[in-house]
Amino acid sequence: TMDRSEFSLIMALAILLFQTGCATLTKSHTQSVTVTTDPPGALCVLQREGKTIAAVNPTPGTVSVEKDKDPIHVECAKHGYLDSVGELSSEFEAMTFGNIIFGGLIGVGVDAVSGAMHEYPPLVTITLIPGEFASVAERDTFFDQMVLALREESEKVRQRILKSCQDDLCDRQLKKVEEAERIKLKEIEGKRDSARIVSEKGGEHEQAK
Protein backbone atom coordinates (compact mmCIF):
# COMPACT_ATOMS: atom_id res chain seq x y z
CA THR A 1 0.00 0.00 0.00
CA MET A 2 1.06 3.61 -0.67
CA ASP A 3 1.55 5.98 2.16
CA ARG A 4 -0.01 9.42 2.10
CA SER A 5 3.13 11.18 0.81
CA GLU A 6 3.52 8.77 -2.15
CA PHE A 7 -0.15 9.16 -3.07
CA SER A 8 0.15 12.97 -2.95
CA LEU A 9 3.23 12.86 -5.17
CA ILE A 10 1.51 10.66 -7.79
CA MET A 11 -1.55 12.92 -7.82
CA ALA A 12 0.63 15.99 -8.24
CA LEU A 13 2.44 14.39 -11.19
CA ALA A 14 -0.86 13.34 -12.76
CA ILE A 15 -2.24 16.87 -12.50
CA LEU A 16 0.97 18.27 -13.98
CA LEU A 17 0.84 15.86 -16.93
CA PHE A 18 -2.83 16.64 -17.50
CA GLN A 19 -2.18 20.37 -17.52
CA THR A 20 0.79 19.94 -19.86
CA GLY A 21 -1.32 17.86 -22.23
CA CYS A 22 -4.05 20.48 -22.26
CA ALA A 23 -1.53 23.19 -22.99
CA THR A 24 -0.24 21.35 -26.05
CA LEU A 25 -3.75 20.81 -27.37
CA THR A 26 -4.93 24.35 -26.86
CA LYS A 27 -4.32 26.72 -29.76
CA SER A 28 -4.58 30.46 -29.70
CA HIS A 29 -7.60 32.07 -31.31
CA THR A 30 -5.48 35.01 -32.46
CA GLN A 31 -2.38 35.38 -34.59
CA SER A 32 0.01 38.07 -35.71
CA VAL A 33 0.12 39.40 -39.27
CA THR A 34 3.01 41.59 -40.34
CA VAL A 35 2.16 44.08 -43.09
CA THR A 36 4.94 45.58 -45.20
CA THR A 37 4.85 47.60 -48.40
CA ASP A 38 7.36 48.42 -51.10
CA PRO A 39 8.03 51.27 -50.63
CA PRO A 40 7.29 51.53 -46.89
CA GLY A 41 5.29 54.30 -45.24
CA ALA A 42 1.79 53.36 -46.41
CA LEU A 43 -1.50 53.19 -44.54
CA CYS A 44 -2.96 49.68 -44.73
CA VAL A 45 -6.43 48.85 -43.43
CA LEU A 46 -7.56 45.27 -42.79
CA GLN A 47 -11.27 44.51 -42.98
CA ARG A 48 -13.37 41.39 -42.51
CA GLU A 49 -17.06 41.20 -43.38
CA GLY A 50 -17.08 44.97 -43.97
CA LYS A 51 -15.67 45.84 -40.55
CA THR A 52 -12.22 47.25 -39.89
CA ILE A 53 -10.31 44.84 -37.65
CA ALA A 54 -6.83 46.40 -37.77
CA ALA A 55 -4.70 49.07 -39.39
CA VAL A 56 -1.01 49.66 -39.91
CA ASN A 57 0.13 53.26 -40.25
CA PRO A 58 2.79 53.52 -41.40
CA THR A 59 4.07 50.25 -42.80
CA PRO A 60 5.84 48.08 -41.84
CA GLY A 61 3.93 46.97 -38.77
CA THR A 62 2.46 43.94 -37.04
CA VAL A 63 -1.15 43.53 -35.92
CA SER A 64 -3.04 40.85 -34.05
CA VAL A 65 -6.13 39.38 -35.70
CA GLU A 66 -8.58 36.68 -34.74
CA LYS A 67 -8.38 33.48 -36.75
CA ASP A 68 -11.49 32.99 -38.85
CA LYS A 69 -12.75 31.24 -41.95
CA ASP A 70 -13.68 34.54 -43.62
CA PRO A 71 -11.07 36.34 -45.75
CA ILE A 72 -9.42 39.58 -44.70
CA HIS A 73 -9.49 42.39 -47.24
CA VAL A 74 -6.39 44.58 -47.28
CA GLU A 75 -6.26 48.08 -48.74
CA CYS A 76 -3.08 50.14 -48.76
CA ALA A 77 -2.68 53.79 -49.71
CA LYS A 78 0.35 56.07 -50.06
CA HIS A 79 0.65 59.49 -51.64
CA GLY A 80 1.97 59.24 -55.18
CA TYR A 81 0.94 55.60 -55.57
CA LEU A 82 -2.20 53.78 -56.67
CA ASP A 83 -4.30 52.20 -53.95
CA SER A 84 -3.64 48.47 -53.66
CA VAL A 85 -6.49 46.17 -52.70
CA GLY A 86 -6.23 42.46 -52.04
CA GLU A 87 -7.40 39.56 -49.93
CA LEU A 88 -5.93 37.25 -47.30
CA SER A 89 -7.62 33.88 -47.15
CA SER A 90 -7.44 31.38 -44.31
CA GLU A 91 -8.89 28.56 -46.37
CA PHE A 92 -6.65 25.92 -47.92
CA GLU A 93 -8.30 26.32 -51.31
CA ALA A 94 -6.91 29.82 -51.60
CA MET A 95 -3.81 29.28 -49.52
CA THR A 96 -1.76 28.01 -52.42
CA PHE A 97 -2.27 31.39 -53.98
CA GLY A 98 -3.43 33.38 -51.01
CA ASN A 99 0.14 34.65 -51.29
CA ILE A 100 -0.85 36.77 -54.28
CA ILE A 101 -2.45 40.12 -53.64
CA PHE A 102 -3.50 42.68 -56.23
CA GLY A 103 -0.64 45.06 -56.83
CA GLY A 104 1.90 42.90 -55.06
CA LEU A 105 2.89 39.64 -53.46
CA ILE A 106 2.21 38.14 -50.08
CA GLY A 107 5.04 36.05 -48.67
CA VAL A 108 4.12 32.41 -48.22
CA GLY A 109 4.28 31.87 -44.49
CA VAL A 110 2.02 28.84 -44.10
CA ASP A 111 2.70 25.55 -45.84
CA ALA A 112 0.15 25.26 -48.61
CA VAL A 113 -0.48 21.61 -47.81
CA SER A 114 -0.01 21.59 -44.06
CA GLY A 115 -3.75 21.40 -43.52
CA ALA A 116 -3.67 24.36 -41.16
CA MET A 117 -7.21 25.68 -41.11
CA HIS A 118 -8.40 29.21 -40.52
CA GLU A 119 -4.92 30.63 -40.25
CA TYR A 120 -3.79 33.57 -42.33
CA PRO A 121 -0.33 34.01 -43.84
CA PRO A 122 1.76 35.73 -41.14
CA LEU A 123 3.55 38.05 -43.57
CA VAL A 124 2.01 40.37 -46.13
CA THR A 125 4.23 42.26 -48.55
CA ILE A 126 2.50 44.57 -51.01
CA THR A 127 4.19 46.26 -53.94
CA LEU A 128 2.68 49.70 -54.51
CA ILE A 129 2.33 50.92 -58.09
CA PRO A 130 3.44 54.51 -58.80
CA GLY A 131 0.68 56.85 -59.92
CA GLU A 132 2.76 57.91 -62.91
CA PHE A 133 6.02 57.09 -64.70
CA ALA A 134 8.57 59.38 -66.33
CA SER A 135 8.79 57.26 -69.48
CA VAL A 136 7.49 54.14 -71.19
CA ALA A 137 10.82 52.44 -70.48
CA GLU A 138 10.52 53.20 -66.76
CA ARG A 139 6.97 51.85 -66.75
CA ASP A 140 7.97 48.65 -68.53
CA THR A 141 10.94 48.05 -66.24
CA PHE A 142 8.65 48.32 -63.20
CA PHE A 143 5.98 45.96 -64.52
CA ASP A 144 8.50 43.51 -65.97
CA GLN A 145 9.92 43.16 -62.46
CA MET A 146 6.41 42.50 -61.11
CA VAL A 147 5.88 39.78 -63.72
CA LEU A 148 9.22 38.20 -62.86
CA ALA A 149 8.44 38.25 -59.13
CA LEU A 150 5.05 36.67 -59.79
CA ARG A 151 6.54 33.87 -61.86
CA GLU A 152 9.22 33.20 -59.25
CA GLU A 153 6.61 33.10 -56.49
CA SER A 154 4.44 30.78 -58.58
CA GLU A 155 7.32 28.38 -59.06
CA LYS A 156 8.04 28.33 -55.31
CA VAL A 157 4.44 27.37 -54.64
CA ARG A 158 4.56 24.65 -57.31
CA GLN A 159 7.69 23.15 -55.81
CA ARG A 160 6.18 23.22 -52.32
CA ILE A 161 3.08 21.42 -53.57
CA LEU A 162 5.09 18.78 -55.45
CA LYS A 163 7.21 18.05 -52.38
CA SER A 164 4.42 17.69 -49.85
CA CYS A 165 1.04 17.15 -51.46
CA GLN A 166 -0.83 13.87 -51.60
CA ASP A 167 -1.20 12.19 -54.98
CA ASP A 168 -4.93 12.80 -55.29
CA LEU A 169 -4.50 16.51 -54.52
CA CYS A 170 -1.43 17.42 -56.57
CA ASP A 171 -3.14 17.97 -59.91
CA ARG A 172 -5.96 20.04 -58.40
CA GLN A 173 -3.55 22.25 -56.48
CA LEU A 174 -1.23 22.76 -59.45
CA LYS A 175 -4.17 23.74 -61.62
CA LYS A 176 -5.18 26.34 -59.04
CA VAL A 177 -1.68 27.79 -59.15
CA GLU A 178 -1.76 27.93 -62.94
CA GLU A 179 -5.15 29.64 -62.99
CA ALA A 180 -4.22 32.11 -60.26
CA GLU A 181 -0.99 32.99 -62.04
CA ARG A 182 -2.88 33.59 -65.29
CA ILE A 183 -5.36 35.91 -63.54
CA LYS A 184 -2.62 37.89 -61.79
CA LEU A 185 -0.59 38.26 -64.97
CA LYS A 186 -3.68 39.67 -66.66
CA GLU A 187 -4.18 42.13 -63.79
CA ILE A 188 -0.55 43.27 -63.98
CA GLU A 189 -0.76 43.82 -67.72
CA GLY A 190 -4.01 45.74 -67.24
CA LYS A 191 -2.22 48.04 -64.82
CA ARG A 192 0.65 48.41 -67.27
CA ASP A 193 -1.73 49.47 -70.04
CA SER A 194 -3.48 52.04 -67.86
CA ALA A 195 -0.30 53.44 -66.30
CA ARG A 196 0.17 57.17 -66.67
CA ILE A 197 3.27 58.39 -68.49
CA VAL A 198 4.40 61.94 -67.74
CA SER A 199 5.54 63.98 -70.74
CA GLU A 200 6.72 67.57 -70.77
CA LYS A 201 5.30 68.35 -74.20
CA GLY A 202 3.46 71.62 -73.96
CA GLY A 203 3.67 71.44 -70.18
CA GLU A 204 0.87 68.86 -70.10
CA HIS A 205 0.71 65.30 -68.83
CA GLU A 206 0.12 62.70 -71.48
CA GLN A 207 -0.69 59.01 -71.26
CA ALA A 208 1.22 56.62 -73.47
CA LYS A 209 0.69 52.92 -74.00
Coordinates of C-alpha atoms in Angstrom, one line a residue:
T1 CA 0.0 0.0 0.0
M2 CA 1.1 3.6 -0.7
D3 CA 1.6 6.0 2.2
R4 CA 0.0 9.4 2.1
S5 CA 3.1 11.2 0.8
E6 CA 3.5 8.8 -2.1
F7 CA -0.2 9.2 -3.1
S8 CA 0.1 13.0 -2.9
L9 CA 3.2 12.9 -5.2
I10 CA 1.5 10.7 -7.8
M11 CA -1.5 12.9 -7.8
A12 CA 0.6 16.0 -8.2
L13 CA 2.4 14.4 -11.2
A14 CA -0.9 13.3 -12.8
I15 CA -2.2 16.9 -12.5
L16 CA 1.0 18.3 -14.0
L17 CA 0.8 15.9 -16.9
F18 CA -2.8 16.6 -17.5
Q19 CA -2.2 20.4 -17.5
T20 CA 0.8 19.9 -19.9
G21 CA -1.3 17.9 -22.2
C22 CA -4.0 20.5 -22.3
A23 CA -1.5 23.2 -23.0
T24 CA -0.2 21.4 -26.1
L25 CA -3.8 20.8 -27.4
T26 CA -4.9 24.4 -26.9
K27 CA -4.3 26.7 -29.8
S28 CA -4.6 30.5 -29.7
H29 CA -7.6 32.1 -31.3
T30 CA -5.5 35.0 -32.5
Q31 CA -2.4 35.4 -34.6
S32 CA 0.0 38.1 -35.7
V33 CA 0.1 39.4 -39.3
T34 CA 3.0 41.6 -40.3
V35 CA 2.2 44.1 -43.1
T36 CA 4.9 45.6 -45.2
T37 CA 4.8 47.6 -48.4
D38 CA 7.4 48.4 -51.1
P39 CA 8.0 51.3 -50.6
P40 CA 7.3 51.5 -46.9
G41 CA 5.3 54.3 -45.2
A42 CA 1.8 53.4 -46.4
L43 CA -1.5 53.2 -44.5
C44 CA -3.0 49.7 -44.7
V45 CA -6.4 48.9 -43.4
L46 CA -7.6 45.3 -42.8
Q47 CA -11.3 44.5 -43.0
R48 CA -13.4 41.4 -42.5
E49 CA -17.1 41.2 -43.4
G50 CA -17.1 45.0 -44.0
K51 CA -15.7 45.8 -40.6
T52 CA -12.2 47.3 -39.9
I53 CA -10.3 44.8 -37.7
A54 CA -6.8 46.4 -37.8
A55 CA -4.7 49.1 -39.4
V56 CA -1.0 49.7 -39.9
N57 CA 0.1 53.3 -40.2
P58 CA 2.8 53.5 -41.4
T59 CA 4.1 50.2 -42.8
P60 CA 5.8 48.1 -41.8
G61 CA 3.9 47.0 -38.8
T62 CA 2.5 43.9 -37.0
V63 CA -1.2 43.5 -35.9
S64 CA -3.0 40.9 -34.0
V65 CA -6.1 39.4 -35.7
E66 CA -8.6 36.7 -34.7
K67 CA -8.4 33.5 -36.8
D68 CA -11.5 33.0 -38.9
K69 CA -12.8 31.2 -42.0
D70 CA -13.7 34.5 -43.6
P71 CA -11.1 36.3 -45.8
I72 CA -9.4 39.6 -44.7
H73 CA -9.5 42.4 -47.2
V74 CA -6.4 44.6 -47.3
E75 CA -6.3 48.1 -48.7
C76 CA -3.1 50.1 -48.8
A77 CA -2.7 53.8 -49.7
K78 CA 0.3 56.1 -50.1
H79 CA 0.6 59.5 -51.6
G80 CA 2.0 59.2 -55.2
Y81 CA 0.9 55.6 -55.6
L82 CA -2.2 53.8 -56.7
D83 CA -4.3 52.2 -54.0
S84 CA -3.6 48.5 -53.7
V85 CA -6.5 46.2 -52.7
G86 CA -6.2 42.5 -52.0
E87 CA -7.4 39.6 -49.9
L88 CA -5.9 37.3 -47.3
S89 CA -7.6 33.9 -47.2
S90 CA -7.4 31.4 -44.3
E91 CA -8.9 28.6 -46.4
F92 CA -6.6 25.9 -47.9
E93 CA -8.3 26.3 -51.3
A94 CA -6.9 29.8 -51.6
M95 CA -3.8 29.3 -49.5
T96 CA -1.8 28.0 -52.4
F97 CA -2.3 31.4 -54.0
G98 CA -3.4 33.4 -51.0
N99 CA 0.1 34.7 -51.3
I100 CA -0.9 36.8 -54.3
I101 CA -2.5 40.1 -53.6
F102 CA -3.5 42.7 -56.2
G103 CA -0.6 45.1 -56.8
G104 CA 1.9 42.9 -55.1
L105 CA 2.9 39.6 -53.5
I106 CA 2.2 38.1 -50.1
G107 CA 5.0 36.1 -48.7
V108 CA 4.1 32.4 -48.2
G109 CA 4.3 31.9 -44.5
V110 CA 2.0 28.8 -44.1
D111 CA 2.7 25.6 -45.8
A112 CA 0.1 25.3 -48.6
V113 CA -0.5 21.6 -47.8
S114 CA 0.0 21.6 -44.1
G115 CA -3.7 21.4 -43.5
A116 CA -3.7 24.4 -41.2
M117 CA -7.2 25.7 -41.1
H118 CA -8.4 29.2 -40.5
E119 CA -4.9 30.6 -40.2
Y120 CA -3.8 33.6 -42.3
P121 CA -0.3 34.0 -43.8
P122 CA 1.8 35.7 -41.1
L123 CA 3.6 38.0 -43.6
V124 CA 2.0 40.4 -46.1
T125 CA 4.2 42.3 -48.5
I126 CA 2.5 44.6 -51.0
T127 CA 4.2 46.3 -53.9
L128 CA 2.7 49.7 -54.5
I129 CA 2.3 50.9 -58.1
P130 CA 3.4 54.5 -58.8
G131 CA 0.7 56.9 -59.9
E132 CA 2.8 57.9 -62.9
F133 CA 6.0 57.1 -64.7
A134 CA 8.6 59.4 -66.3
S135 CA 8.8 57.3 -69.5
V136 CA 7.5 54.1 -71.2
A137 CA 10.8 52.4 -70.5
E138 CA 10.5 53.2 -66.8
R139 CA 7.0 51.8 -66.8
D140 CA 8.0 48.6 -68.5
T141 CA 10.9 48.1 -66.2
F142 CA 8.7 48.3 -63.2
F143 CA 6.0 46.0 -64.5
D144 CA 8.5 43.5 -66.0
Q145 CA 9.9 43.2 -62.5
M146 CA 6.4 42.5 -61.1
V147 CA 5.9 39.8 -63.7
L148 CA 9.2 38.2 -62.9
A149 CA 8.4 38.3 -59.1
L150 CA 5.0 36.7 -59.8
R151 CA 6.5 33.9 -61.9
E152 CA 9.2 33.2 -59.3
E153 CA 6.6 33.1 -56.5
S154 CA 4.4 30.8 -58.6
E155 CA 7.3 28.4 -59.1
K156 CA 8.0 28.3 -55.3
V157 CA 4.4 27.4 -54.6
R158 CA 4.6 24.7 -57.3
Q159 CA 7.7 23.1 -55.8
R160 CA 6.2 23.2 -52.3
I161 CA 3.1 21.4 -53.6
L162 CA 5.1 18.8 -55.4
K163 CA 7.2 18.1 -52.4
S164 CA 4.4 17.7 -49.8
C165 CA 1.0 17.1 -51.5
Q166 CA -0.8 13.9 -51.6
D167 CA -1.2 12.2 -55.0
D168 CA -4.9 12.8 -55.3
L169 CA -4.5 16.5 -54.5
C170 CA -1.4 17.4 -56.6
D171 CA -3.1 18.0 -59.9
R172 CA -6.0 20.0 -58.4
Q173 CA -3.6 22.2 -56.5
L174 CA -1.2 22.8 -59.4
K175 CA -4.2 23.7 -61.6
K176 CA -5.2 26.3 -59.0
V177 CA -1.7 27.8 -59.1
E178 CA -1.8 27.9 -62.9
E179 CA -5.2 29.6 -63.0
A180 CA -4.2 32.1 -60.3
E181 CA -1.0 33.0 -62.0
R182 CA -2.9 33.6 -65.3
I183 CA -5.4 35.9 -63.5
K184 CA -2.6 37.9 -61.8
L185 CA -0.6 38.3 -65.0
K186 CA -3.7 39.7 -66.7
E187 CA -4.2 42.1 -63.8
I188 CA -0.5 43.3 -64.0
E189 CA -0.8 43.8 -67.7
G190 CA -4.0 45.7 -67.2
K191 CA -2.2 48.0 -64.8
R192 CA 0.6 48.4 -67.3
D193 CA -1.7 49.5 -70.0
S194 CA -3.5 52.0 -67.9
A195 CA -0.3 53.4 -66.3
R196 CA 0.2 57.2 -66.7
I197 CA 3.3 58.4 -68.5
V198 CA 4.4 61.9 -67.7
S199 CA 5.5 64.0 -70.7
E200 CA 6.7 67.6 -70.8
K201 CA 5.3 68.4 -74.2
G202 CA 3.5 71.6 -74.0
G203 CA 3.7 71.4 -70.2
E204 CA 0.9 68.9 -70.1
H205 CA 0.7 65.3 -68.8
E206 CA 0.1 62.7 -71.5
Q207 CA -0.7 59.0 -71.3
A208 CA 1.2 56.6 -73.5
K209 CA 0.7 52.9 -74.0

